[in-house]
CSV table of C-alpha atoms in Angstrom, one decimal:
chain,number,residue,atom,x,y,z
A,1,MET,CA,-1.4,-22.4,-13.0
A,2,ILE,CA,-3.8,-20.2,-15.0
A,3,ASN,CA,-2.6,-19.3,-18.5
A,4,ARG,CA,-5.1,-16.7,-19.3
A,5,LEU,CA,-5.2,-13.0,-17.8
A,6,ALA,CA,-7.9,-10.3,-18.7
A,7,VAL,CA,-7.2,-6.8,-17.5
A,8,PHE,CA,-10.2,-4.3,-17.4
A,9,GLY,CA,-8.7,-0.8,-17.4
A,10,ALA,CA,-5.7,-1.8,-19.4
A,11,THR,CA,-5.0,1.5,-20.9
A,12,GLY,CA,-4.5,3.3,-17.6
A,13,ASP,CA,-1.4,4.2,-15.6
A,14,LEU,CA,-1.5,1.1,-13.4
A,15,SER,CA,-1.1,-1.2,-16.4
A,16,ALA,CA,1.5,1.1,-18.2
A,17,ARG,CA,3.8,1.5,-15.2
A,18,TYR,CA,3.5,-1.8,-13.2
A,19,LEU,CA,1.4,-4.6,-14.8
A,20,LEU,CA,3.0,-4.6,-18.2
A,21,PRO,CA,6.5,-4.5,-16.9
A,22,ALA,CA,5.7,-7.1,-14.1
A,23,LEU,CA,4.6,-9.7,-17.1
A,24,ALA,CA,7.6,-9.1,-18.8
A,25,ALA,CA,9.6,-9.8,-15.7
A,26,LEU,CA,7.7,-13.1,-15.2
A,27,ARG,CA,8.3,-14.0,-18.8
A,28,ALA,CA,12.1,-13.3,-18.4
A,29,ALA,CA,12.1,-15.4,-15.2
A,30,GLY,CA,10.5,-18.4,-17.1
A,31,HIS,CA,7.1,-18.3,-15.2
A,32,LEU,CA,5.1,-17.5,-18.2
A,33,GLY,CA,5.3,-19.9,-21.2
A,34,ASP,CA,4.1,-19.6,-24.8
A,35,ARG,CA,0.6,-20.7,-24.0
A,36,PHE,CA,0.2,-17.5,-22.0
A,37,GLN,CA,-2.8,-15.3,-23.3
A,38,LEU,CA,-3.2,-11.6,-22.4
A,39,THR,CA,-6.5,-10.0,-23.0
A,40,CYS,CA,-6.8,-6.1,-22.3
A,41,ALA,CA,-9.8,-4.2,-22.2
A,42,GLY,CA,-10.4,-0.4,-22.2
A,43,ARG,CA,-12.7,2.5,-23.3
A,44,GLU,CA,-10.4,3.6,-26.1
A,45,ASP,CA,-11.6,2.9,-29.6
A,46,TRP,CA,-8.3,1.0,-30.6
A,47,ASP,CA,-7.6,-1.7,-32.9
A,48,GLY,CA,-5.4,-4.6,-32.0
A,49,GLU,CA,-2.2,-3.2,-33.9
A,50,ARG,CA,-2.6,0.3,-32.2
A,51,PHE,CA,-2.8,-1.1,-28.7
A,52,ARG,CA,0.1,-3.4,-29.2
A,53,HIS,CA,2.1,-0.5,-30.4
A,54,TRP,CA,1.2,1.2,-27.2
A,55,VAL,CA,2.1,-1.7,-25.1
A,56,ALA,CA,5.5,-1.9,-26.9
A,57,GLY,CA,6.0,1.8,-25.9
A,58,ARG,CA,5.0,1.4,-22.4
A,59,LEU,CA,7.5,-1.5,-21.9
A,60,ASP,CA,10.2,0.2,-23.4
A,61,ARG,CA,9.5,3.3,-21.1
A,62,HIS,CA,8.8,1.4,-17.8
A,63,GLY,CA,10.2,-2.1,-18.4
A,64,ALA,CA,13.5,-1.4,-20.1
A,65,SER,CA,15.4,-3.3,-17.4
A,66,TRP,CA,13.9,-6.7,-18.8
A,67,PRO,CA,15.2,-8.6,-21.8
A,68,ALA,CA,14.2,-7.3,-25.2
A,69,ASP,CA,12.8,-10.8,-26.2
A,70,ALA,CA,10.5,-11.1,-22.9
A,71,ARG,CA,9.0,-7.6,-23.7
A,72,LYS,CA,8.4,-8.7,-27.4
A,73,ALA,CA,6.8,-11.9,-26.0
A,74,ILE,CA,4.4,-10.0,-24.1
A,75,VAL,CA,3.4,-7.8,-26.9
A,76,ALA,CA,2.9,-10.7,-29.2
A,77,CYS,CA,0.5,-12.6,-26.9
A,78,THR,CA,-1.7,-9.5,-26.3
A,79,ARG,CA,-5.0,-8.8,-27.6
A,80,TYR,CA,-7.2,-5.7,-27.2
A,81,ARG,CA,-11.1,-5.2,-26.9
A,82,ARG,CA,-12.8,-2.1,-26.3
A,83,ALA,CA,-15.3,-2.7,-23.6
A,84,ASP,CA,-17.7,-1.2,-21.1
A,85,VAL,CA,-17.5,-3.1,-17.8
A,86,THR,CA,-21.2,-2.8,-17.4
A,87,ASP,CA,-22.2,-4.3,-20.6
A,88,PRO,CA,-22.4,-8.2,-20.4
A,89,ALA,CA,-21.8,-8.8,-24.1
A,90,ASP,CA,-18.5,-6.6,-24.0
A,91,VAL,CA,-17.3,-8.4,-20.8
A,92,ALA,CA,-18.3,-11.8,-22.2
A,93,SER,CA,-16.0,-11.2,-25.2
A,94,VAL,CA,-12.9,-10.2,-22.9
A,95,ILE,CA,-13.1,-13.4,-21.0
A,96,ALA,CA,-14.1,-15.8,-23.6
A,97,GLY,CA,-11.6,-18.5,-24.1
A,98,ASP,CA,-10.9,-22.2,-23.1
A,99,GLY,CA,-10.2,-22.9,-19.3
A,100,PRO,CA,-10.2,-20.7,-16.4
A,101,VAL,CA,-9.2,-17.0,-16.6
A,102,ALA,CA,-7.7,-14.6,-14.0
A,103,VAL,CA,-9.4,-11.3,-14.1
A,104,TYR,CA,-7.7,-8.1,-13.0
A,105,LEU,CA,-9.9,-5.0,-12.4
A,106,ALA,CA,-7.4,-2.1,-12.8
A,107,LEU,CA,-10.2,0.2,-12.2
A,108,PRO,CA,-11.5,2.9,-9.9
A,109,PRO,CA,-12.9,1.6,-6.7
A,110,ALA,CA,-16.2,3.2,-7.3
A,111,VAL,CA,-16.5,0.9,-10.5
A,112,PHE,CA,-16.0,-2.4,-8.7
A,113,PRO,CA,-19.5,-3.3,-7.7
A,114,ALA,CA,-20.9,-2.8,-11.4
A,115,ALA,CA,-17.8,-4.8,-12.8
A,116,VAL,CA,-18.5,-7.5,-10.4
A,117,THR,CA,-22.0,-7.6,-10.9
A,118,THR,CA,-21.5,-7.8,-14.6
A,119,LEU,CA,-19.0,-10.7,-14.4
A,120,HIS,CA,-21.5,-12.6,-12.2
A,121,ASP,CA,-24.2,-12.1,-15.0
A,122,VAL,CA,-21.8,-13.3,-17.6
A,123,GLY,CA,-20.5,-16.1,-15.5
A,124,LEU,CA,-16.7,-17.1,-15.1
A,125,PRO,CA,-15.2,-20.5,-16.1
A,126,PRO,CA,-14.8,-22.9,-13.2
A,127,GLY,CA,-11.5,-22.3,-11.4
A,128,SER,CA,-11.2,-18.7,-12.4
A,129,ARG,CA,-9.9,-15.9,-10.2
A,130,ILE,CA,-10.4,-12.4,-9.6
A,131,ALA,CA,-8.0,-9.5,-8.5
A,132,LEU,CA,-9.0,-6.1,-7.4
A,133,GLU,CA,-7.0,-2.9,-6.7
A,134,LYS,CA,-7.1,-1.1,-3.4
A,135,PRO,CA,-9.0,0.6,-1.9
A,136,PHE,CA,-11.6,-2.2,-1.5
A,137,GLY,CA,-14.7,0.0,-1.5
A,138,GLU,CA,-15.0,3.5,-0.5
A,139,ASP,CA,-16.1,3.1,3.2
A,140,LEU,CA,-17.1,0.3,5.5
A,141,GLU,CA,-20.6,-0.1,4.1
A,142,GLY,CA,-19.2,-0.2,0.5
A,143,ALA,CA,-16.7,-2.7,1.4
A,144,VAL,CA,-19.3,-5.1,3.1
A,145,GLU,CA,-21.4,-4.9,0.0
A,146,LEU,CA,-18.5,-5.5,-2.4
A,147,ASN,CA,-17.4,-8.6,-0.3
A,148,ARG,CA,-21.2,-9.8,-0.6
A,149,LEU,CA,-20.9,-9.2,-4.5
A,150,LEU,CA,-17.7,-11.2,-4.8
A,151,ALA,CA,-18.8,-14.0,-2.6
A,152,ASP,CA,-21.7,-14.7,-5.1
A,153,LEU,CA,-19.2,-14.6,-7.9
A,154,VAL,CA,-16.3,-17.0,-6.8
A,155,PRO,CA,-15.0,-18.7,-3.6
A,156,GLU,CA,-13.0,-16.4,-1.1
A,157,GLN,CA,-9.8,-18.4,-1.8
A,158,ALA,CA,-10.2,-17.2,-5.7
A,159,VAL,CA,-10.4,-13.4,-4.6
A,160,PHE,CA,-7.1,-11.4,-4.6
A,161,ARG,CA,-7.6,-8.0,-2.9
A,162,VAL,CA,-4.3,-6.7,-4.1
A,163,ASP,CA,-1.9,-4.7,-1.8
A,164,HIS,CA,1.5,-4.8,-3.6
A,165,PHE,CA,3.1,-3.6,-0.6
A,166,LEU,CA,2.8,-7.1,0.9
A,167,ALA,CA,4.9,-8.4,-2.2
A,168,MET,CA,7.7,-5.9,-1.4
A,169,THR,CA,10.5,-8.1,0.0
A,170,THR,CA,11.6,-5.3,2.3
A,171,VAL,CA,8.1,-5.2,3.6
A,172,GLN,CA,8.2,-9.0,4.3
A,173,ASN,CA,11.5,-8.4,6.0
A,174,VAL,CA,9.7,-6.4,8.7
A,175,LEU,CA,8.1,-9.7,9.7
A,176,GLY,CA,11.1,-11.9,8.9
A,177,SER,CA,13.6,-9.7,10.8
A,178,ARG,CA,11.6,-9.7,14.1
A,179,VAL,CA,10.7,-13.4,14.3
A,180,ALA,CA,14.1,-14.9,12.9
A,181,ASN,CA,16.6,-13.0,15.2
A,182,ARG,CA,16.7,-13.9,18.6
A,183,MET,CA,18.1,-10.5,19.6
A,184,LEU,CA,15.0,-8.9,18.5
A,185,ALA,CA,12.1,-11.4,19.3
A,186,PRO,CA,12.5,-10.9,23.0
A,187,ILE,CA,12.2,-7.0,23.0
A,188,TRP,CA,9.6,-6.7,20.3
A,189,ASN,CA,6.9,-5.3,22.7
A,190,SER,CA,5.9,-2.2,24.5
A,191,VAL,CA,8.5,-2.6,27.3
A,192,HIS,CA,11.3,-1.9,25.0
A,193,ILE,CA,9.5,-0.1,22.0
A,194,ALA,CA,8.1,3.4,22.6
A,195,GLU,CA,6.6,4.2,19.2
A,196,VAL,CA,6.5,2.9,15.5
A,197,GLU,CA,6.5,5.3,12.6
A,198,ILE,CA,5.1,4.0,9.4
A,199,VAL,CA,5.8,6.6,6.8
A,200,TRP,CA,5.4,7.0,2.9
A,201,ASP,CA,6.3,10.7,2.3
A,202,GLU,CA,7.0,11.5,-1.3
A,203,SER,CA,8.3,14.3,-3.3
A,204,LEU,CA,5.9,13.1,-6.1
A,205,ALA,CA,2.8,15.5,-6.8
A,206,LEU,CA,-0.4,14.7,-8.4
A,207,GLU,CA,1.2,13.9,-11.7
A,208,GLY,CA,-1.9,13.9,-13.7
A,209,ARG,CA,-3.7,11.4,-11.4
A,210,ALA,CA,-6.6,13.7,-10.5
A,211,GLY,CA,-9.2,11.4,-12.0
A,212,TYR,CA,-8.4,8.8,-9.4
A,213,TYR,CA,-6.8,10.9,-6.5
A,214,ASP,CA,-9.2,13.7,-6.0
A,215,GLY,CA,-11.9,11.2,-5.2
A,216,VAL,CA,-9.8,9.3,-2.8
A,217,GLY,CA,-7.1,11.3,-1.0
A,218,ALA,CA,-4.2,10.3,1.1
A,219,LEU,CA,-6.1,8.7,4.0
A,220,LYS,CA,-7.9,6.1,1.7
A,221,ASP,CA,-5.1,5.8,-1.0
A,222,MET,CA,-2.3,5.1,1.5
A,223,VAL,CA,-3.3,4.7,5.1
A,224,GLN,CA,-6.4,2.6,4.9
A,225,ASN,CA,-4.7,-0.1,3.0
A,226,HIS,CA,-0.8,0.0,2.7
A,227,LEU,CA,0.0,1.6,6.0
A,228,LEU,CA,-2.5,-0.6,8.0
A,229,GLN,CA,-0.9,-3.6,6.4
A,230,LEU,CA,2.6,-2.6,7.6
A,231,LEU,CA,1.0,-2.0,11.0
A,232,CYS,CA,-0.3,-5.6,10.9
A,233,LEU,CA,3.2,-7.2,10.1
A,234,VAL,CA,5.0,-5.0,12.9
A,235,ALA,CA,2.4,-5.8,15.6
A,236,MET,CA,1.3,-9.3,14.8
A,237,GLU,CA,2.0,-12.2,17.0
A,238,PRO,CA,4.6,-14.5,15.3
A,239,PRO,CA,2.6,-16.9,13.0
A,240,ILE,CA,3.0,-20.7,13.4
A,241,SER,CA,3.4,-20.8,9.7
A,242,LEU,CA,3.1,-18.6,6.6
A,243,ASP,CA,0.2,-20.3,5.1
A,244,GLU,CA,-2.8,-18.1,3.9
A,245,ARG,CA,-5.1,-18.7,6.8
A,246,GLU,CA,-2.5,-18.4,9.6
A,247,LEU,CA,-0.8,-15.4,8.3
A,248,ARG,CA,-4.1,-13.5,7.6
A,249,ASP,CA,-5.7,-14.6,10.9
A,250,ARG,CA,-2.7,-12.9,12.8
A,251,LYS,CA,-3.2,-9.8,10.7
A,252,VAL,CA,-7.0,-9.5,11.4
A,253,ASP,CA,-6.2,-10.0,15.1
A,254,VAL,CA,-4.1,-6.8,15.2
A,255,LEU,CA,-6.8,-4.8,13.4
A,256,ARG,CA,-9.3,-6.0,16.0
A,257,SER,CA,-7.0,-4.9,18.7
A,258,VAL,CA,-6.8,-1.2,17.5
A,259,ARG,CA,-8.3,1.0,20.3
A,260,PRO,CA,-11.4,2.6,18.8
A,261,LEU,CA,-11.0,6.2,18.2
A,262,THR,CA,-13.6,8.5,19.8
A,263,GLU,CA,-14.6,11.7,17.8
A,264,LYS,CA,-12.5,13.5,20.5
A,265,ASP,CA,-9.5,11.1,19.7
A,266,ALA,CA,-9.9,11.8,16.1
A,267,VAL,CA,-9.5,15.5,16.5
A,268,ARG,CA,-6.3,15.3,18.6
A,269,ARG,CA,-4.8,12.3,17.0
A,270,THR,CA,-5.2,13.0,13.2
A,271,ARG,CA,-4.1,15.5,11.0
A,272,ARG,CA,-5.1,16.3,7.2
A,273,ALA,CA,-3.6,18.9,4.9
A,274,ARG,CA,-2.9,19.6,1.3
A,275,TYR,CA,-0.1,21.2,-0.6
A,276,LYS,CA,-0.2,24.8,-2.0
A,277,ALA,CA,2.2,26.1,-4.5
A,278,GLY,CA,5.9,25.8,-3.9
A,279,ARG,CA,9.1,24.3,-5.3
A,280,ILE,CA,10.4,20.9,-5.1
A,281,GLY,CA,14.0,21.1,-5.9
A,282,ASP,CA,14.2,23.3,-8.9
A,283,ARG,CA,10.8,22.5,-10.2
A,284,PRO,CA,7.8,24.8,-9.5
A,285,VAL,CA,4.7,22.9,-8.2
A,286,PRO,CA,1.1,24.4,-8.5
A,287,ALA,CA,-1.2,24.2,-5.7
A,288,TYR,CA,-3.1,21.2,-5.6
A,289,THR,CA,-6.4,23.0,-6.1
A,290,ASP,CA,-4.8,24.4,-9.4
A,291,GLU,CA,-3.8,21.0,-10.7
A,292,GLU,CA,-5.8,19.9,-13.8
A,293,GLY,CA,-8.8,17.8,-13.0
A,294,VAL,CA,-9.2,18.8,-9.2
A,295,ASP,CA,-12.3,20.1,-7.7
A,296,PRO,CA,-11.4,22.3,-4.9
A,297,GLY,CA,-14.8,21.6,-3.3
A,298,HIS,CA,-14.0,18.0,-2.6
A,299,HIS,CA,-11.5,19.2,0.2
A,300,THR,CA,-9.2,16.3,-0.8
A,301,GLU,CA,-6.1,15.9,1.5
A,302,THR,CA,-2.7,15.1,0.1
A,303,PHE,CA,-1.3,14.5,3.7
A,304,ALA,CA,-2.8,12.3,6.2
A,305,GLU,CA,-1.5,11.2,9.7
A,306,VAL,CA,-3.2,8.8,12.3
A,307,GLU,CA,-2.1,8.0,15.6
A,308,LEU,CA,-3.1,4.7,16.9
A,309,GLU,CA,-2.7,2.4,20.1
A,310,LEU,CA,-3.3,-1.2,20.4
A,311,ASP,CA,-5.2,-2.9,23.3
A,312,SER,CA,-3.2,-6.0,23.6
A,313,PRO,CA,-0.6,-7.3,26.2
A,314,ARG,CA,2.2,-7.1,23.7
A,315,TRP,CA,1.6,-3.5,22.8
A,316,SER,CA,-0.1,-1.6,25.6
A,317,GLY,CA,1.7,1.8,25.9
A,318,THR,CA,3.3,1.9,22.4
A,319,VAL,CA,2.2,4.5,19.9
A,320,PHE,CA,1.8,3.7,16.1
A,321,ARG,CA,2.0,6.6,13.8
A,322,LEU,CA,0.8,6.3,10.3
A,323,ARG,CA,1.6,9.0,7.7
A,324,SER,CA,1.6,9.7,4.0
A,325,GLY,CA,2.1,12.9,2.1
A,326,LYS,CA,2.6,14.2,-1.3
A,327,ALA,CA,4.7,17.1,-2.8
A,328,LEU,CA,7.1,17.1,0.1
A,329,GLY,CA,10.6,18.3,0.1
A,330,HIS,CA,12.2,14.8,0.6
A,331,ASP,CA,11.1,11.1,0.1
A,332,ARG,CA,10.8,9.2,3.3
A,333,LYS,CA,9.5,5.7,2.8
A,334,GLU,CA,10.3,3.6,6.0
A,335,VAL,CA,9.1,1.8,9.1
A,336,ALA,CA,11.0,3.4,12.0
A,337,VAL,CA,11.0,1.6,15.4
A,338,ARG,CA,12.0,3.7,18.1
A,339,PHE,CA,13.2,2.0,21.3
A,340,ARG,CA,12.8,3.4,24.9
A,341,PRO,CA,15.9,5.1,26.2
A,342,VAL,CA,18.2,3.4,28.5
A,343,PRO,CA,17.1,4.0,32.2
A,344,HIS,CA,20.7,4.9,33.4
A,345,LEU,CA,24.0,6.3,31.9
A,346,PRO,CA,27.3,6.2,33.8
A,347,PHE,CA,28.5,9.5,35.3
A,348,GLY,CA,31.2,11.3,33.2
A,349,HIS,CA,29.7,10.6,29.9
A,350,SER,CA,29.1,13.7,27.6
A,351,GLY,CA,26.8,13.9,24.5
A,352,GLU,CA,22.9,13.2,24.1
A,353,ALA,CA,22.0,9.6,24.5
A,354,ARG,CA,19.2,9.3,21.9
A,355,PRO,CA,16.9,6.2,21.8
A,356,ASP,CA,17.9,3.5,19.3
A,357,VAL,CA,16.0,3.2,16.0
A,358,LEU,CA,15.7,0.4,13.7
A,359,ARG,CA,14.7,1.4,10.2
A,360,PHE,CA,13.1,-0.7,7.5
A,361,GLY,CA,13.6,1.4,4.2
A,362,LEU,CA,10.8,0.6,1.9
A,363,GLU,CA,11.7,2.5,-1.3
A,364,PRO,CA,14.6,2.2,-1.7
A,365,GLU,CA,14.9,-1.1,0.1
A,366,GLY,CA,17.3,-0.9,3.2
A,367,LEU,CA,17.9,-1.9,6.8
A,368,ALA,CA,19.6,0.4,9.3
A,369,MET,CA,20.0,0.5,12.9
A,370,ASP,CA,20.7,4.0,14.7
A,371,LEU,CA,22.6,3.5,17.9
A,372,MET,CA,24.9,5.4,20.2
A,373,GLY,CA,28.5,4.5,21.1
A,374,ILE,CA,31.8,6.3,22.0
A,375,GLY,CA,33.3,8.4,19.3
A,376,SER,CA,36.8,9.7,18.7
A,377,ARG,CA,36.8,11.4,22.2
A,378,ALA,CA,36.9,9.3,25.2
A,379,GLN,CA,33.6,9.3,27.3
A,380,THR,CA,31.8,11.1,24.6
A,381,LEU,CA,28.5,9.5,23.2
A,382,VAL,CA,28.0,10.0,19.4
A,383,PRO,CA,25.3,8.5,17.0
A,384,LEU,CA,26.4,5.5,15.0
A,385,THR,CA,24.5,3.8,12.1
A,386,LEU,CA,24.7,0.3,11.2
A,387,THR,CA,23.4,-0.6,7.6
A,388,ALA,CA,22.8,-3.7,5.7
A,389,ARG,CA,22.9,-4.1,1.9
A,390,MET,CA,19.9,-5.6,0.5
A,391,ASP,CA,20.0,-7.6,-2.6
A,392,PRO,CA,17.4,-6.6,-5.2
A,393,PRO,CA,14.3,-8.7,-5.5
A,394,ASP,CA,14.1,-11.5,-8.0
A,395,LEU,CA,10.9,-10.0,-9.0
A,396,PRO,CA,9.1,-6.7,-8.8
A,397,ALA,CA,6.3,-6.4,-6.4
A,398,TYR,CA,3.7,-6.5,-9.1
A,399,GLY,CA,5.6,-9.4,-10.7
A,400,GLN,CA,5.0,-11.4,-7.5
A,401,VAL,CA,1.3,-10.2,-7.2
A,402,LEU,CA,0.4,-11.4,-10.6
A,403,LEU,CA,2.4,-14.9,-10.2
A,404,ASP,CA,0.3,-15.4,-7.0
A,405,VAL,CA,-2.9,-14.6,-8.8
A,406,LEU,CA,-2.0,-17.0,-11.8
A,407,ARG,CA,-0.8,-19.6,-9.3
A,408,GLY,CA,-3.6,-19.3,-6.6
A,409,ASP,CA,-1.4,-18.6,-3.8
A,410,ALA,CA,-3.7,-16.0,-1.7
A,411,ALA,CA,-1.3,-15.6,1.5
A,412,LEU,CA,-0.3,-12.0,0.5
A,413,SER,CA,-3.7,-10.9,-0.5
A,414,VAL,CA,-6.1,-9.1,1.8
A,415,ARG,CA,-9.1,-11.4,3.0
A,416,ALA,CA,-12.7,-10.1,3.2
A,417,ASP,CA,-12.9,-9.6,7.1
A,418,GLU,CA,-9.4,-7.9,7.0
A,419,ALA,CA,-10.8,-5.5,4.4
A,420,GLU,CA,-13.7,-4.7,6.5
A,421,GLU,CA,-11.8,-4.4,9.8
A,422,SER,CA,-9.4,-1.9,8.1
A,423,TRP,CA,-12.4,0.5,7.2
A,424,ARG,CA,-13.7,0.0,10.8
A,425,VAL,CA,-10.3,1.2,12.2
A,426,LEU,CA,-10.6,4.6,10.1
A,427,THR,CA,-14.4,5.1,9.9
A,428,PRO,CA,-14.3,7.6,13.0
A,429,VAL,CA,-11.6,9.6,11.3
A,430,LEU,CA,-13.6,9.7,8.1
A,431,SER,CA,-16.6,10.8,10.1
A,432,ALA,CA,-14.6,13.6,12.1
A,433,TRP,CA,-13.0,14.9,8.6
A,434,SER,CA,-16.4,15.0,7.0
A,435,LYS,CA,-17.9,17.2,9.8
A,436,ASP,CA,-14.6,19.5,9.3
A,437,LEU,CA,-13.8,18.9,13.1
A,438,VAL,CA,-10.3,18.4,12.1
A,439,PRO,CA,-9.0,21.5,10.0
A,440,LEU,CA,-7.6,21.1,6.4
A,441,GLN,CA,-4.3,22.6,6.7
A,442,GLU,CA,-2.0,23.7,4.0
A,443,TYR,CA,1.7,23.3,3.6
A,444,PRO,CA,4.0,24.6,0.7
A,445,ALA,CA,5.1,21.9,-1.9
A,446,GLY,CA,8.7,21.1,-1.2
A,447,SER,CA,8.3,21.5,2.6
A,448,ASN,CA,8.4,19.1,5.4
A,449,GLY,CA,4.5,19.3,5.7
A,450,PRO,CA,2.3,20.9,8.0
A,451,VAL,CA,3.6,21.9,11.3
A,452,PRO,CA,3.3,18.9,13.8
A,453,PRO,CA,1.1,19.4,17.0
A,454,ARG,CA,2.3,18.8,20.5
A,455,ARG,CA,2.4,15.1,21.5
A,456,ASP,CA,1.1,15.2,25.1
A,457,ALA,CA,-2.3,13.8,25.0
A,458,PRO,CA,-3.0,10.0,25.3
A,459,CYS,CA,-5.8,8.4,23.4
A,460,SER,CA,-8.8,7.6,25.5
A,461,ALA,CA,-9.1,4.2,26.9
């Protein structure tokens, strides 16, 4: 296990909200010992004392659930370096030390090529690893070039393309539930499942993230990586084992089976929109274009929806709908598996027979099944919901991510070919949107999003 972690971009929101609390969680769980060293690099001209004071404040705010002694230990093992990721001398000072180092690039994707190139020029100690935040590149061409640069730096097994969704226990439960239960395994196919909705709708608006988000948008920020990863877990063939090659091979199989979207498909089967002024609860929310740091000329979407089909024996005829939106009226973060209706109901029953739905709640974590049954009146069908209580995970998602990086377990990271296949799936969408073939709709903040279209046209074969 590597005992040195170097974080570039350490003064950003990702470190404050997720990485630092995750390290406190690892310390509290006994995964980090007294030999662990944390070197943080940022552009701020701070000394070590000021940075450690900042770290302590962030841990008190975002990591208060972890013991005080664990938080203090993380503060104590931290050092800070002001660094430009394109300057070899700066980068060398950050990674200097004995033995291998795990380098975490908590940076905007546009900076990845320059940072990786500098690390290559400086040279990493043998056995070192590198972790990158999504998205991996800004398009297919960028992903291919980034993978080339990474391959020149370290072996693929030492590259961790981080998607923290894969470290969420409830996300892993999508795969676990379908392969470990005999009642689900035989019906996990298009004969029984009509559609799968993979949704990450949030009431959270931009919240000061314009510097990152306005150059990315909902499609790249959520759909291209997170939601496609969930699609893979829902649709993959049951793996023989959960080792890194087998699991990732099966995910790549799913991405390669996605039916390519034509330009006409992209027009009919995708939506994009951005929020205008409104209210979320009792809080007024300005229009996206009025948020500080937003350039209206970017035409950045805050809502994205893509409808896909898979060309495979298991899934022919099932629709997969991936959707994510910001500043909506309610949070809805789930994978909803909708089964086909029963072919026949006995005469004499009243009430609407709705299709069964299996719901994997992502945040908060949960599992529920919407069924039909007889209610208080004889021969009257009513909806029933069965729910399961989920124990909280031992580690937060980023705690598992960092533990995997330090231990060298790459099973839950994204492989090079997988990153490229994800971009291939959505390249036709990006192309159609760049040509304004799909209108950029608007929806009031606090609403349910843009008005949905009719669902009566199949994707082209």
